[in-house]
Amino acid sequence: IDSFEEKPYGKRMYRFSQEVVAKMNFRARYMARYSCNAEIRFVTAAKTCFVSLLAEEGAARVVVYYGDYTVGEHILESGKITRIALNVPEIVEGIDDKHNTNKRFAKGVWRLHFHNAVVSVCDIDTLGEEIRAPKKDEMPEKMMLSYGSSISHGAGSSYNPMTYVGTLAKLLGVDYMAKGVGGSCFLEPEIADDFAKRTDWDFALMELGVNMPGSFSVEEFTERFNYFADTLYKTGKKIVFLTIFPNSAIYNKM
């Protein structure tokens, strides 16, 4: 989550900063509010805490992790505030992590992973115990940045953590930032500029182009693609560019 918008009932989550959202095309501004593939994460000493969430548009599944371990699922009903109880799972606390062959997150990091809905965080109640953001050494060492169309957004996945981006990140043992915008991946130069100036990612997967036929000429697409590629390539980081039309092709600058 890059930013929150204050609402009377809580804080609406956005996967982009408000400055970038304002420069997106109309549909992308809409899709930036959808929380698919997004997480909220925190650490607290409380053995029990409560998170209150509001699904503003559409019902949504929330998968709860304690570190790397799935410990619960909840459905947010559209238009209703749902209060979720998080209890430290004793069985997970007793697991020796040396048997975790793909360890990414430290036990103790609560992670709420969202399906596709507009979600606001209404309250996190730790019953007076301290709450903080996870530390760097409690999360994966590397961060993958992902941007693209609906398949990168992942709204249609049968199970929200199992989008292709999320699955790839798990296989690689890395964290990821999900910046897909279903049906509205138009390669705005302002998005490329924002990605390039960020210091919180190590490599990127850019799935570009499939949303643009019919709305952009070949020349317009070429100009935007080249700007995106050149801007990110100048960061010196590893970038994979994938475009899906007219035939699958990989433009890989490593």
PDB file of C-alpha atoms in Angstrom, residues 67-216:
ATOM      1  CA  GLY A  67       4.904 -14.871   9.092  1.00  0.00           C
ATOM      2  CA  ASP A  68       4.882 -17.393   6.243  1.00  0.00           C
ATOM      3  CA  TYR A  69       2.061 -19.450   7.722  1.00  0.00           C
ATOM      4  CA  THR A  70      -1.581 -19.225   6.654  1.00  0.00           C
ATOM      5  CA  VAL A  71      -3.652 -19.040   9.834  1.00  0.00           C
ATOM      6  CA  GLY A  72      -7.097 -17.906   8.703  1.00  0.00           C
ATOM      7  CA  GLU A  73      -9.505 -16.634   6.070  1.00  0.00           C
ATOM      8  CA  HIS A  74     -12.327 -14.140   6.345  1.00  0.00           C
ATOM      9  CA  ILE A  75     -14.917 -12.761   3.947  1.00  0.00           C
ATOM     10  CA  LEU A  76     -15.619  -9.046   3.982  1.00  0.00           C
ATOM     11  CA  GLU A  77     -19.250  -8.397   3.076  1.00  0.00           C
ATOM     12  CA  SER A  78     -19.764  -5.441   0.787  1.00  0.00           C
ATOM     13  CA  GLY A  79     -20.806  -2.321   2.649  1.00  0.00           C
ATOM     14  CA  LYS A  80     -20.263  -3.772   6.138  1.00  0.00           C
ATOM     15  CA  ILE A  81     -17.502  -3.348   8.685  1.00  0.00           C
ATOM     16  CA  THR A  82     -15.986  -6.725   9.596  1.00  0.00           C
ATOM     17  CA  ARG A  83     -14.065  -7.128  12.858  1.00  0.00           C
ATOM     18  CA  ILE A  84     -11.422  -9.846  12.599  1.00  0.00           C
ATOM     19  CA  ALA A  85      -9.832 -11.400  15.679  1.00  0.00           C
ATOM     20  CA  LEU A  86      -6.164 -12.326  15.325  1.00  0.00           C
ATOM     21  CA  ASN A  87      -4.877 -14.828  17.884  1.00  0.00           C
ATOM     22  CA  VAL A  88      -1.231 -15.850  18.025  1.00  0.00           C
ATOM     23  CA  PRO A  89      -1.278 -19.485  16.787  1.00  0.00           C
ATOM     24  CA  GLU A  90       0.495 -21.627  19.360  1.00  0.00           C
ATOM     25  CA  ILE A  91       1.050 -24.435  16.882  1.00  0.00           C
ATOM     26  CA  VAL A  92       2.947 -22.057  14.571  1.00  0.00           C
ATOM     27  CA  GLU A  93       4.947 -20.575  17.441  1.00  0.00           C
ATOM     28  CA  GLY A  94       6.188 -24.080  18.191  1.00  0.00           C
ATOM     29  CA  ILE A  95       7.421 -24.782  14.643  1.00  0.00           C
ATOM     30  CA  ASP A  96      11.185 -24.858  14.172  1.00  0.00           C
ATOM     31  CA  ASP A  97      11.839 -22.585  11.188  1.00  0.00           C
ATOM     32  CA  LYS A  98      14.780 -24.699  10.060  1.00  0.00           C
ATOM     33  CA  HIS A  99      12.143 -26.884   8.407  1.00  0.00           C
ATOM     34  CA  ASN A 100      10.778 -23.896   6.451  1.00  0.00           C
ATOM     35  CA  THR A 101      12.643 -24.305   3.164  1.00  0.00           C
ATOM     36  CA  ASN A 102      11.286 -21.094   1.639  1.00  0.00           C
ATOM     37  CA  LYS A 103      11.309 -18.748   4.615  1.00  0.00           C
ATOM     38  CA  ARG A 104      10.444 -15.172   3.735  1.00  0.00           C
ATOM     39  CA  PHE A 105       8.707 -13.533   6.711  1.00  0.00           C
ATOM     40  CA  ALA A 106       9.552 -13.816  10.395  1.00  0.00           C
ATOM     41  CA  LYS A 107       7.007 -15.320  12.714  1.00  0.00           C
ATOM     42  CA  GLY A 108       5.308 -12.476  14.541  1.00  0.00           C
ATOM     43  CA  VAL A 109       4.585 -10.472  11.391  1.00  0.00           C
ATOM     44  CA  TRP A 110       0.823 -10.312  10.894  1.00  0.00           C
ATOM     45  CA  ARG A 111      -0.049 -10.093   7.202  1.00  0.00           C
ATOM     46  CA  LEU A 112      -3.567  -9.515   5.877  1.00  0.00           C
ATOM     47  CA  HIS A 113      -3.638 -10.283   2.154  1.00  0.00           C
ATOM     48  CA  PHE A 114      -6.589  -8.909   0.172  1.00  0.00           C
ATOM     49  CA  HIS A 115      -8.640 -10.020  -2.791  1.00  0.00           C
ATOM     50  CA  ASN A 116     -10.148  -7.547  -5.237  1.00  0.00           C
ATOM     51  CA  ALA A 117     -12.259  -4.938  -3.429  1.00  0.00           C
ATOM     52  CA  VAL A 118     -12.066  -1.332  -2.303  1.00  0.00           C
ATOM     53  CA  VAL A 119     -11.067  -1.772   1.334  1.00  0.00           C
ATOM     54  CA  SER A 120     -10.703   0.714   4.158  1.00  0.00           C
ATOM     55  CA  VAL A 121      -8.926   0.061   7.445  1.00  0.00           C
ATOM     56  CA  CYS A 122     -11.241   1.232  10.211  1.00  0.00           C
ATOM     57  CA  ASP A 123      -9.261   0.210  13.287  1.00  0.00           C
ATOM     58  CA  ILE A 124      -6.431  -1.963  14.605  1.00  0.00           C
ATOM     59  CA  ASP A 125      -6.990  -2.675  18.287  1.00  0.00           C
ATOM     60  CA  THR A 126      -4.030  -4.258  20.098  1.00  0.00           C
ATOM     61  CA  LEU A 127      -5.629  -3.834  23.526  1.00  0.00           C
ATOM     62  CA  GLY A 128      -3.022  -1.305  24.563  1.00  0.00           C
ATOM     63  CA  GLU A 129       0.036  -3.245  23.411  1.00  0.00           C
ATOM     64  CA  GLU A 130       2.663  -1.659  21.179  1.00  0.00           C
ATOM     65  CA  ILE A 131       2.188  -1.930  17.422  1.00  0.00           C
ATOM     66  CA  ARG A 132       4.857  -1.274  14.807  1.00  0.00           C
ATOM     67  CA  ALA A 133       5.759  -1.877  11.199  1.00  0.00           C
ATOM     68  CA  PRO A 134       7.873  -4.978  10.443  1.00  0.00           C
ATOM     69  CA  LYS A 135      11.619  -4.421  10.511  1.00  0.00           C
ATOM     70  CA  LYS A 136      13.781  -4.959   7.458  1.00  0.00           C
ATOM     71  CA  ASP A 137      15.216  -8.231   8.762  1.00  0.00           C
ATOM     72  CA  GLU A 138      11.701  -9.592   9.370  1.00  0.00           C
ATOM     73  CA  MET A 139      10.840  -9.487   5.661  1.00  0.00           C
ATOM     74  CA  PRO A 140      12.412 -10.860   2.469  1.00  0.00           C
ATOM     75  CA  GLU A 141      15.718  -9.350   1.456  1.00  0.00           C
ATOM     76  CA  LYS A 142      14.666  -8.608  -2.136  1.00  0.00           C
ATOM     77  CA  MET A 143      11.627  -6.752  -3.515  1.00  0.00           C
ATOM     78  CA  MET A 144      10.076  -7.336  -6.950  1.00  0.00           C
ATOM     79  CA  LEU A 145       8.097  -4.516  -8.554  1.00  0.00           C
ATOM     80  CA  SER A 146       5.218  -5.648 -10.779  1.00  0.00           C
ATOM     81  CA  TYR A 147       3.121  -3.562 -13.164  1.00  0.00           C
ATOM     82  CA  GLY A 148       0.750  -4.627 -15.906  1.00  0.00           C
ATOM     83  CA  SER A 149      -2.794  -5.430 -16.998  1.00  0.00           C
ATOM     84  CA  SER A 150      -5.434  -7.682 -15.429  1.00  0.00           C
ATOM     85  CA  ILE A 151      -3.242 -10.774 -15.281  1.00  0.00           C
ATOM     86  CA  SER A 152      -0.720  -8.815 -13.223  1.00  0.00           C
ATOM     87  CA  HIS A 153      -3.504  -7.200 -11.204  1.00  0.00           C
ATOM     88  CA  GLY A 154      -4.716 -10.733 -10.464  1.00  0.00           C
ATOM     89  CA  ALA A 155      -8.363  -9.993  -9.706  1.00  0.00           C
ATOM     90  CA  GLY A 156      -9.604 -13.135 -11.433  1.00  0.00           C
ATOM     91  CA  SER A 157      -7.391 -15.622  -9.604  1.00  0.00           C
ATOM     92  CA  SER A 158      -9.204 -18.523  -7.955  1.00  0.00           C
ATOM     93  CA  TYR A 159      -7.397 -17.815  -4.675  1.00  0.00           C
ATOM     94  CA  ASN A 160      -6.050 -14.352  -4.034  1.00  0.00           C
ATOM     95  CA  PRO A 161      -2.493 -15.233  -2.915  1.00  0.00           C
ATOM     96  CA  MET A 162      -2.070 -17.425  -6.016  1.00  0.00           C
ATOM     97  CA  THR A 163      -1.817 -14.794  -8.728  1.00  0.00           C
ATOM     98  CA  TYR A 164       1.074 -15.404 -11.090  1.00  0.00           C
ATOM     99  CA  VAL A 165       2.945 -12.451  -9.569  1.00  0.00           C
ATOM    100  CA  GLY A 166       2.447 -13.721  -6.024  1.00  0.00           C
ATOM    101  CA  THR A 167       3.365 -17.270  -7.007  1.00  0.00           C
ATOM    102  CA  LEU A 168       6.533 -16.088  -8.765  1.00  0.00           C
ATOM    103  CA  ALA A 169       7.563 -14.043  -5.724  1.00  0.00           C
ATOM    104  CA  LYS A 170       7.087 -17.050  -3.459  1.00  0.00           C
ATOM    105  CA  LEU A 171       9.106 -19.315  -5.751  1.00  0.00           C
ATOM    106  CA  LEU A 172      11.909 -16.749  -5.862  1.00  0.00           C
ATOM    107  CA  GLY A 173      11.772 -16.194  -2.101  1.00  0.00           C
ATOM    108  CA  VAL A 174      11.211 -12.443  -2.483  1.00  0.00           C
ATOM    109  CA  ASP A 175       8.638  -9.819  -1.559  1.00  0.00           C
ATOM    110  CA  TYR A 176       6.637  -7.978  -4.202  1.00  0.00           C
ATOM    111  CA  MET A 177       4.771  -4.743  -4.881  1.00  0.00           C
ATOM    112  CA  ALA A 178       1.636  -5.340  -6.954  1.00  0.00           C
ATOM    113  CA  LYS A 179       0.975  -2.360  -9.223  1.00  0.00           C
ATOM    114  CA  GLY A 180      -1.186  -4.034 -11.862  1.00  0.00           C
ATOM    115  CA  VAL A 181      -4.196  -2.044 -13.128  1.00  0.00           C
ATOM    116  CA  GLY A 182      -6.692  -4.299 -14.852  1.00  0.00           C
ATOM    117  CA  GLY A 183      -7.915  -3.033 -18.224  1.00  0.00           C
ATOM    118  CA  SER A 184      -6.056   0.254 -17.837  1.00  0.00           C
ATOM    119  CA  CYS A 185      -2.337  -0.392 -18.197  1.00  0.00           C
ATOM    120  CA  PHE A 186      -1.618   2.555 -20.491  1.00  0.00           C
ATOM    121  CA  LEU A 187       2.058   3.165 -19.647  1.00  0.00           C
ATOM    122  CA  GLU A 188       1.684   6.734 -18.420  1.00  0.00           C
ATOM    123  CA  PRO A 189       5.156   8.312 -18.282  1.00  0.00           C
ATOM    124  CA  GLU A 190       4.414   9.601 -14.783  1.00  0.00           C
ATOM    125  CA  ILE A 191       4.148   5.993 -13.572  1.00  0.00           C
ATOM    126  CA  ALA A 192       7.517   5.174 -15.135  1.00  0.00           C
ATOM    127  CA  ASP A 193       9.015   8.253 -13.466  1.00  0.00           C
ATOM    128  CA  ASP A 194       7.597   7.201 -10.100  1.00  0.00           C
ATOM    129  CA  PHE A 195       8.947   3.668 -10.415  1.00  0.00           C
ATOM    130  CA  ALA A 196      12.379   4.948 -11.439  1.00  0.00           C
ATOM    131  CA  LYS A 197      12.769   7.277  -8.456  1.00  0.00           C
ATOM    132  CA  ARG A 198      11.706   4.661  -5.899  1.00  0.00           C
ATOM    133  CA  THR A 199      14.436   3.026  -3.846  1.00  0.00           C
ATOM    134  CA  ASP A 200      12.295   0.223  -2.381  1.00  0.00           C
ATOM    135  CA  TRP A 201      12.563  -2.378  -5.176  1.00  0.00           C
ATOM    136  CA  ASP A 202      15.426  -4.495  -6.511  1.00  0.00           C
ATOM    137  CA  PHE A 203      14.136  -5.854  -9.820  1.00  0.00           C
ATOM    138  CA  ALA A 204      10.959  -5.508 -11.863  1.00  0.00           C
ATOM    139  CA  LEU A 205       8.531  -7.423 -14.052  1.00  0.00           C
ATOM    140  CA  MET A 206       6.691  -5.124 -16.464  1.00  0.00           C
ATOM    141  CA  GLU A 207       3.809  -6.728 -18.434  1.00  0.00           C
ATOM    142  CA  LEU A 208       2.913  -4.023 -20.936  1.00  0.00           C
ATOM    143  CA  GLY A 209       0.709  -3.384 -23.927  1.00  0.00           C
ATOM    144  CA  VAL A 210      -2.286  -5.704 -23.964  1.00  0.00           C
ATOM    145  CA  ASN A 211      -4.741  -2.973 -22.880  1.00  0.00           C
ATOM    146  CA  MET A 212      -3.648  -0.467 -25.515  1.00  0.00           C
ATOM    147  CA  PRO A 213      -4.831  -1.800 -28.935  1.00  0.00           C
ATOM    148  CA  GLY A 214      -7.849   0.152 -30.159  1.00  0.00           C
ATOM    149  CA  SER A 215      -7.141   3.108 -27.890  1.00  0.00           C
ATOM    150  CA  PHE A 216      -3.619   3.974 -29.039  1.00  0.00           C
TER     151      PHE A 216
END
